Short mmCIF file of C-alpha atoms and ligand atoms in Angstrom, two decimals:
data_model
loop_
_atom_site.label_atom_id
_atom_site.label_comp_id
_atom_site.label_asym_id
_atom_site.label_seq_id
_atom_site.Cartn_x
_atom_site.Cartn_y
_atom_site.Cartn_z
CA MET A 1 -5.36 24.63 31.41
CA GLY A 2 -7.12 27.47 33.72
CA GLU A 3 -4.05 29.59 33.61
CA VAL A 4 -2.93 29.29 30.52
CA SER A 5 -6.20 30.06 28.72
CA ALA A 6 -7.22 33.21 31.12
CA GLY A 7 -6.88 36.35 30.13
CA GLU A 8 -5.34 36.83 26.66
CA PRO A 9 -6.82 39.13 24.51
CA GLU A 10 -5.08 38.72 21.31
CA ARG A 11 -5.31 35.01 21.57
CA ARG A 12 -9.09 35.14 22.17
CA GLU A 13 -9.74 37.03 19.12
CA ALA A 14 -7.22 35.12 16.94
CA ARG A 15 -9.15 32.00 18.04
CA GLY A 16 -12.67 33.89 17.24
CA GLU A 17 -11.31 34.28 13.69
CA ALA A 18 -10.40 30.78 13.47
CA GLY A 19 -14.42 30.14 13.88
CA GLU A 20 -14.88 27.71 16.54
CA PRO A 21 -18.13 28.32 18.76
CA GLU A 22 -17.84 25.33 20.78
CA ARG A 23 -14.09 26.26 21.89
CA ARG A 24 -14.83 29.78 22.57
CA GLU A 25 -17.95 29.11 24.76
CA ALA A 26 -15.57 26.46 26.77
CA ARG A 27 -12.74 29.37 27.13
CA GLY A 28 -15.48 31.90 28.44
CA GLU A 29 -16.88 29.67 31.05
CA ALA A 30 -13.16 28.85 32.04
CA GLY A 31 -12.63 32.57 32.56
CA GLU A 32 -15.00 33.07 35.30
CA PRO A 33 -13.79 32.04 38.67
CA GLU A 34 -17.31 32.68 40.80
CA ARG A 35 -18.88 30.22 38.36
CA ARG A 36 -16.62 27.73 38.68
CA GLU A 37 -16.37 27.74 42.40
CA ALA A 38 -20.17 27.57 42.12
CA ARG A 39 -19.96 23.99 40.09
CA ASP A 40 -17.13 22.72 42.46
CA GLU A 41 -19.41 23.06 45.55
CA ALA A 42 -22.37 21.66 43.38
CA GLY A 43 -20.89 18.49 43.72
CA GLU A 44 -18.54 17.46 40.56
CA PRO A 45 -16.99 14.35 41.10
CA GLU A 46 -13.52 14.22 43.39
CA LEU A 47 -10.64 13.07 41.45
CA GLY A 48 -9.82 10.21 43.38
CA GLU A 49 -5.94 10.08 43.99
CA ALA A 50 -5.69 6.38 44.61
CA ARG A 51 -6.55 5.79 40.99
CA ASP A 52 -3.33 6.38 39.11
CA GLU A 53 -1.48 4.28 42.04
CA ALA A 54 -4.31 1.50 40.95
CA GLY A 55 -2.84 1.74 37.71
CA GLU A 56 -5.67 3.50 35.92
CA PRO A 57 -4.14 4.90 32.75
CA VAL A 58 -4.32 8.82 33.10
CA ILE A 59 -6.15 9.35 29.87
CA ALA A 60 -8.20 6.76 28.01
CA THR A 61 -10.50 7.11 25.10
CA ARG A 62 -12.62 4.51 23.90
CA ALA A 63 -14.19 4.91 20.06
CA LEU A 64 -13.28 8.89 20.39
CA THR A 65 -14.71 10.58 17.13
CA LYS A 66 -14.49 13.67 15.75
CA ARG A 67 -16.23 14.94 13.03
CA TYR A 68 -16.14 18.78 12.45
CA ARG A 69 -19.21 21.08 11.32
CA GLY A 70 -18.14 21.22 7.71
CA GLY A 71 -18.22 17.32 7.74
CA GLN A 72 -14.12 16.91 8.54
CA LEU A 73 -13.97 13.48 10.36
CA ALA A 74 -10.64 14.70 12.39
CA VAL A 75 -10.53 11.79 14.67
CA ASP A 76 -11.61 8.57 14.09
CA GLY A 77 -12.98 5.89 16.66
CA LEU A 78 -9.75 6.77 18.96
CA ASP A 79 -8.98 4.01 21.57
CA LEU A 80 -6.00 6.03 23.27
CA THR A 81 -4.23 4.56 26.85
CA VAL A 82 -1.99 6.70 28.28
CA PRO A 83 -0.46 4.93 31.51
CA ALA A 84 0.23 7.04 34.79
CA GLY A 85 3.85 8.59 35.10
CA SER A 86 4.73 7.80 31.00
CA VAL A 87 6.30 10.45 28.58
CA PHE A 88 3.61 9.93 26.06
CA GLY A 89 4.21 11.57 22.44
CA PHE A 90 1.20 11.84 20.25
CA LEU A 91 2.99 11.57 17.21
CA GLY A 92 1.46 12.26 13.37
CA PRO A 93 1.52 14.31 10.32
CA ASN A 94 0.13 17.49 10.28
CA GLY A 95 -3.66 17.58 10.14
CA SER A 96 -3.78 13.76 11.37
CA GLY A 97 -6.25 14.43 14.43
CA LYS A 98 -3.67 15.40 17.11
CA THR A 99 -5.11 19.02 18.06
CA THR A 100 -8.84 17.85 18.24
CA THR A 101 -7.80 15.17 20.01
CA ILE A 102 -6.16 17.27 22.74
CA ARG A 103 -9.39 19.73 22.88
CA MET A 104 -11.45 17.11 23.49
CA LEU A 105 -9.22 15.46 26.41
CA MET A 106 -9.27 19.18 27.54
CA GLY A 107 -12.95 19.33 27.30
CA LEU A 108 -12.42 22.27 24.63
CA ILE A 109 -15.11 20.67 22.04
CA GLU A 110 -17.32 18.31 22.51
CA PRO A 111 -16.71 14.73 20.79
CA THR A 112 -19.05 13.46 17.87
CA SER A 113 -18.96 10.10 19.52
CA GLY A 114 -17.10 8.01 21.83
CA THR A 115 -15.72 8.79 25.37
CA ALA A 116 -12.43 10.25 26.97
CA ARG A 117 -11.76 9.78 30.67
CA VAL A 118 -8.78 12.34 32.11
CA LEU A 119 -7.77 11.46 35.44
CA GLY A 120 -10.16 8.96 35.73
CA GLN A 121 -12.97 11.63 34.81
CA PRO A 122 -15.42 11.54 32.01
CA MET A 123 -14.36 14.53 29.41
CA PRO A 124 -16.41 16.98 29.06
CA ARG A 125 -18.42 16.43 32.08
CA ALA A 126 -15.94 16.70 34.49
CA THR A 127 -13.82 19.37 33.21
CA ARG A 128 -14.37 21.84 36.27
CA ALA A 129 -13.19 19.22 38.76
CA VAL A 130 -10.29 17.63 36.14
CA LEU A 131 -8.61 20.58 34.77
CA PRO A 132 -6.99 21.86 38.10
CA HIS A 133 -4.83 18.95 38.11
CA VAL A 134 -3.79 19.10 34.60
CA GLY A 135 -1.16 21.83 33.13
CA ALA A 136 -1.45 22.49 29.57
CA LEU A 137 0.23 24.71 26.93
CA ILE A 138 -1.54 24.40 23.69
CA GLU A 139 -0.73 26.49 20.45
CA GLY A 140 1.64 28.55 22.30
CA PRO A 141 1.49 30.53 25.53
CA ALA A 142 -0.88 33.29 25.85
CA LEU A 143 1.41 36.26 26.91
CA TYR A 144 0.88 39.95 27.56
CA GLY A 145 4.23 41.22 25.84
CA PHE A 146 4.22 44.82 27.65
CA LEU A 147 4.26 42.48 31.18
CA SER A 148 7.51 40.97 32.35
CA GLY A 149 8.00 37.49 32.41
CA ARG A 150 7.23 37.72 36.38
CA ASP A 151 4.42 39.70 35.81
CA ASN A 152 2.89 37.54 33.06
CA LEU A 153 2.87 34.78 35.76
CA ILE A 154 0.93 37.08 38.46
CA ARG A 155 -1.79 37.48 36.13
CA TYR A 156 -1.77 33.87 35.88
CA ASP A 157 -2.08 33.13 39.57
CA SER A 158 -4.08 36.14 39.89
CA ALA A 159 -6.78 34.47 37.88
CA ASP A 160 -6.77 31.61 39.61
CA PRO A 161 -9.38 31.69 42.22
CA SER A 162 -7.68 28.37 44.52
CA ALA A 163 -4.26 30.39 44.58
CA ASP A 164 -3.64 31.93 47.74
CA PRO A 165 -2.29 35.43 47.41
CA ARG A 166 0.33 35.19 50.49
CA THR A 167 1.73 32.96 48.54
CA ARG A 168 1.91 33.98 44.99
CA ARG A 169 5.23 35.79 44.98
CA ALA A 170 6.71 32.52 46.05
CA ARG A 171 5.00 30.15 43.72
CA VAL A 172 5.70 32.73 40.73
CA ALA A 173 9.64 32.56 42.02
CA ALA A 174 9.56 28.80 42.35
CA ALA A 175 7.87 28.21 38.68
CA LEU A 176 10.28 31.03 36.80
CA ASP A 177 13.45 28.60 38.98
CA ARG A 178 12.22 25.70 37.26
CA VAL A 179 12.09 26.61 33.91
CA GLY A 180 15.39 28.81 33.97
CA LEU A 181 13.59 32.02 33.62
CA THR A 182 14.91 33.76 37.18
CA ALA A 183 17.42 36.14 35.46
CA ALA A 184 15.41 37.22 32.75
CA ALA A 185 12.00 37.49 34.77
CA GLY A 186 12.02 41.15 34.74
CA LYS A 187 12.39 41.51 31.03
CA LYS A 188 9.10 42.29 28.97
CA ALA A 189 7.93 39.29 27.26
CA LYS A 190 7.71 40.60 24.13
CA ALA A 191 11.76 40.48 24.46
CA TYR A 192 11.46 36.86 24.81
CA SER A 193 13.08 34.54 22.30
CA LEU A 194 10.21 32.10 20.88
CA GLY A 195 12.25 29.13 23.62
CA MET A 196 11.86 31.70 26.20
CA LYS A 197 8.15 32.36 25.55
CA GLN A 198 7.37 28.69 25.20
CA ARG A 199 9.42 28.06 28.69
CA LEU A 200 7.05 30.79 30.68
CA GLY A 201 4.15 29.15 28.88
CA LEU A 202 5.18 26.01 31.43
CA ALA A 203 5.96 27.79 34.09
CA ALA A 204 2.43 29.12 34.03
CA ALA A 205 1.03 25.74 33.88
CA LEU A 206 3.69 24.97 36.49
CA LEU A 207 2.23 27.34 38.89
CA GLN A 208 0.25 24.42 40.77
CA PRO A 209 1.19 21.13 41.30
CA ARG A 210 -0.03 19.30 38.17
CA ARG A 211 -0.82 15.27 38.20
CA LEU A 212 -1.00 15.75 33.66
CA LEU A 213 0.80 18.36 31.89
CA VAL A 214 -0.14 18.16 28.12
CA LEU A 215 1.78 20.05 25.79
CA ASP A 216 0.76 20.70 21.97
CA GLU A 217 3.82 20.69 19.83
CA PRO A 218 6.07 22.50 22.53
CA THR A 219 8.81 22.77 20.24
CA ASN A 220 7.35 23.75 17.07
CA GLY A 221 9.22 26.99 15.82
CA LEU A 222 12.05 27.01 18.30
CA ASP A 223 15.55 26.85 17.05
CA PRO A 224 17.74 23.52 18.17
CA GLN A 225 19.09 25.14 21.31
CA GLY A 226 15.48 26.10 22.47
CA MET A 227 14.01 22.44 21.23
CA ARG A 228 16.73 21.26 23.65
CA GLU A 229 15.96 23.28 26.60
CA ILE A 230 12.45 22.38 26.47
CA ARG A 231 13.10 18.43 25.98
CA THR A 232 15.39 18.74 29.10
CA LEU A 233 12.54 19.96 30.99
CA VAL A 234 10.10 18.11 30.27
CA ARG A 235 12.46 15.03 30.95
CA GLU A 236 12.85 16.94 34.56
CA LEU A 237 8.85 17.48 34.76
CA ALA A 238 8.72 13.90 34.04
CA SER A 239 11.32 12.52 36.41
CA ASP A 240 9.47 13.97 39.43
CA GLY A 241 6.53 11.77 38.43
CA THR A 242 3.96 13.82 36.50
CA THR A 243 2.48 12.23 33.31
CA VAL A 244 3.29 14.27 30.00
CA PHE A 245 1.06 13.87 26.82
CA LEU A 246 2.88 15.66 24.27
CA SER A 247 2.10 15.93 20.51
CA SER A 248 4.75 16.53 18.20
CA HIS A 249 5.30 15.54 14.27
CA LEU A 250 9.02 14.90 14.83
CA LEU A 251 10.18 11.72 15.25
CA ASP A 252 13.10 11.92 16.56
CA GLU A 253 11.82 14.05 19.06
CA ILE A 254 9.33 11.38 20.50
CA GLU A 255 12.26 8.65 20.42
CA GLN A 256 14.36 11.24 22.57
CA VAL A 257 11.99 12.46 25.34
CA CYS A 258 9.02 9.82 25.32
CA THR A 259 8.81 6.18 27.47
CA HIS A 260 5.67 5.83 25.54
CA ALA A 261 3.99 6.87 21.79
CA ALA A 262 0.72 6.77 19.81
CA VAL A 263 1.27 7.07 16.34
CA MET A 264 -1.94 8.80 14.02
CA ALA A 265 -2.31 9.19 10.37
CA GLN A 266 -5.24 11.10 8.93
CA GLY A 267 -7.49 10.57 12.29
CA ARG A 268 -6.56 7.19 13.26
CA LEU A 269 -4.37 5.22 15.41
CA ILE A 270 -2.08 3.48 13.67
CA THR A 271 -0.06 2.29 17.34
CA GLN A 272 0.50 2.81 20.58
CA GLY A 273 2.80 1.54 23.10
CA PRO A 274 6.46 1.53 24.97
CA VAL A 275 8.78 3.48 22.23
CA ALA A 276 11.10 0.66 22.73
CA GLU A 277 8.40 -1.79 21.59
CA LEU A 278 7.07 0.49 18.75
CA SER A 279 10.50 0.41 17.06
CA ALA A 280 11.31 -3.41 18.10
CA GLY A 281 7.97 -3.89 16.05
CA ALA A 282 9.87 -2.61 12.98
CA ARG A 283 12.89 -4.68 12.32
CA GLY A 284 16.05 -2.90 11.72
CA ARG A 285 18.11 -3.38 8.63
CA LEU A 286 21.23 -5.72 7.76
CA VAL A 287 24.27 -3.30 6.87
CA VAL A 288 27.15 -5.00 5.56
CA THR A 289 30.00 -2.81 4.58
CA THR A 290 32.46 -3.99 1.77
CA PRO A 291 34.93 -3.53 -1.03
CA ASP A 292 32.82 -6.31 -2.86
CA PRO A 293 29.17 -4.56 -3.09
CA ALA A 294 28.19 -6.29 -5.98
CA GLU A 295 29.11 -10.13 -4.92
CA ALA A 296 27.95 -9.10 -1.27
CA ALA A 297 24.29 -8.24 -2.71
CA ARG A 298 24.30 -11.34 -4.53
CA VAL A 299 25.04 -13.76 -1.57
CA LEU A 300 22.73 -11.61 0.35
CA LYS A 301 19.76 -12.10 -1.86
CA GLU A 302 20.75 -15.98 -1.86
CA GLN A 303 20.26 -16.34 2.02
CA GLY A 304 17.27 -14.68 1.78
CA VAL A 305 17.68 -10.89 2.72
CA GLY A 306 14.62 -9.08 1.27
CA ASP A 307 15.08 -5.47 -0.16
CA VAL A 308 18.62 -5.49 -0.70
CA VAL A 309 20.25 -2.02 -1.62
CA VAL A 310 23.88 -1.08 -2.41
CA ALA A 311 25.09 2.37 -2.12
CA ASP A 312 28.89 2.32 -2.70
CA ASP A 313 30.42 0.33 0.37
CA ARG A 314 27.37 -0.42 1.85
CA VAL A 315 24.87 -3.16 1.35
CA THR A 316 21.77 -2.72 3.40
CA GLY A 317 18.87 -5.48 3.46
CA GLU A 318 15.62 -6.72 5.84
CA PRO A 319 17.46 -9.34 7.88
CA PRO A 320 16.34 -12.73 6.97
CA ASP A 321 14.96 -14.93 9.78
CA ARG A 322 17.64 -17.45 9.71
CA ASP A 323 20.73 -17.02 12.32
CA LEU A 324 22.84 -13.69 11.03
CA ALA A 325 26.01 -16.19 11.71
CA GLU A 326 25.01 -18.45 8.88
CA VAL A 327 24.54 -15.32 6.49
CA ASN A 328 27.67 -14.13 7.72
CA ALA A 329 29.79 -17.21 7.16
CA ALA A 330 28.24 -17.63 3.40
CA LEU A 331 29.70 -14.21 2.85
CA VAL A 332 32.87 -15.15 4.06
CA THR A 333 32.60 -18.37 2.08
CA ALA A 334 31.60 -16.75 -1.21
CA GLY A 335 35.11 -14.36 -0.74
CA VAL A 336 33.24 -11.41 0.33
CA ARG A 337 35.49 -9.15 2.03
CA VAL A 338 33.57 -8.17 5.36
CA ARG A 339 34.16 -4.76 6.94
CA GLY A 340 31.37 -4.23 8.97
CA PHE A 341 28.12 -6.36 9.38
CA THR A 342 25.33 -5.09 12.16
CA VAL A 343 21.90 -4.77 12.17
CA GLN A 344 20.99 -0.97 12.53
CA ARG A 345 18.34 -0.65 15.21
CA ALA A 346 14.76 0.30 13.62
CA SER A 347 13.77 3.90 14.62
CA LEU A 348 10.02 4.63 15.26
CA GLU A 349 10.31 6.16 11.64
CA ASP A 350 10.83 2.67 10.20
CA ALA A 351 7.94 1.61 12.50
CA PHE A 352 5.94 4.21 10.98
CA VAL A 353 6.81 3.51 7.34
CA ALA A 354 6.26 -0.18 8.24
CA LEU A 355 2.51 0.36 9.26
CA THR A 356 1.72 2.81 6.68
CA GLY A 357 3.56 2.29 3.73
CA GLU A 358 4.19 5.59 3.74
CA GLY A 359 7.03 7.97 4.90
CA PHE A 360 6.28 9.92 7.54
CA ASP A 361 6.08 13.01 6.06
CA VAL A 362 3.12 12.64 4.22
CA ALA A 363 0.32 15.46 4.81
CA GLY A 364 -2.78 14.02 6.54
N1 ATP B 401 -12.01 24.03 13.29
C1 ATP B 401 -12.09 22.78 12.51
N2 ATP B 401 -13.26 22.82 11.44
C2 ATP B 401 -13.07 22.15 10.39
N3 ATP B 401 -12.05 21.34 10.57
C3 ATP B 401 -11.15 21.41 11.22
C4 ATP B 401 -11.07 22.24 12.63
N4 ATP B 401 -9.77 21.86 12.87
C5 ATP B 401 -8.95 21.11 12.54
N5 ATP B 401 -10.06 20.43 11.42
C6 ATP B 401 -9.17 19.23 10.11
O1 ATP B 401 -9.58 17.87 10.76
C7 ATP B 401 -8.44 17.65 10.51
C8 ATP B 401 -7.29 17.48 11.75
O2 ATP B 401 -6.77 18.62 12.25
P1 ATP B 401 -5.69 18.76 13.58
O3 ATP B 401 -5.32 19.93 13.83
O4 ATP B 401 -6.50 17.99 14.49
O5 ATP B 401 -4.42 18.05 13.00
P2 ATP B 401 -3.06 17.73 13.94
O6 ATP B 401 -2.66 16.85 13.69
O7 ATP B 401 -3.15 18.35 15.15
O8 ATP B 401 -2.25 18.75 12.75
P3 ATP B 401 -1.45 20.17 12.97
O9 ATP B 401 -0.35 19.70 13.56
O10 ATP B 401 -1.35 20.74 11.66
O11 ATP B 401 -2.35 21.10 14.14
C9 ATP B 401 -7.18 18.28 9.84
O12 ATP B 401 -7.93 18.02 8.41
C10 ATP B 401 -7.92 19.83 9.78
O13 ATP B 401 -8.32 20.43 8.64
#
């Protein structure tokens, strides 16, 4: 986080306008290397490397709550558990409280109540011990457009008091290589596409080895190619053992890259767990393809299939509890010509709709 937030005047101004005094304070502190060192010497708790191995979650919150000064309850009693080594998707419509949660996790704003632990340490109290182990990309990377991609990274690295200047060039080259920007490293950042800027931001977060990467809507605003590049990168990073926590309002994105997910709506946690289990929780739909849809619909209803919908030659419905072989046999016995008989796997979207009774695209 330190690297990403260090020294970007345009962004700081923009944030200032948004009127977040707590955050500005936190950022000011993060920009003072001497003070950071002093605090470290003052004996902040050391991170126990054994913790993750012992199975302690990388992120754990209990009843975490944030009410903004204007009275808006943005996060409401959140109990979040992010297992070590997971690619964790933090999913929710716009305004559901994802960014507010991430800000609390990163020690940028204080919770109103409840607790948050990151890498086994309490936040925001242990911010200075924790953040060096966390790479973060929040609200797009802070870049100097007039500097090359490489020089932007050199600036970031120079702002990190723990980074050895003698190995800076090698570190920057490795980070550029990691995100596939070696060939474009000499170009000015303002000439980069949005996807390249995101990748440069990721490179900045990856200058040091990290135990946790926190990415807030990393593919937001990217074209499909840019999205693919970021997703591929996330998968690669995760395969190296880094825990990745990424927020998104895109269900299929979470299904494509994440092992685990939490779903937020209106500041509340709707569900969390392994992605496969979340979708399994919602039942898929039975799909019968037939040239006799009306007769098929009648038989399916008789067989206990719920919410039967006919669309051309497809009849779909909620599978009943009984053996589907019997349902199929009943169709055939009734003279329905069956071309296809399948149960479509439930998607995370089905799970969301089943849990909230709403479509996913509702504003929070
Ligand atoms: N600084 C603030 N002051 C007051 N209210 C805020 C502030 N920041 C966010 N909110 C409100 O808190 C709620 C949650 O916002 P948050 O940005 O955390 O949601 P989000 O899920 O990240 O949405 P998005 O994807 O749009 O950023 C929203 O109703 C939002 O308007």
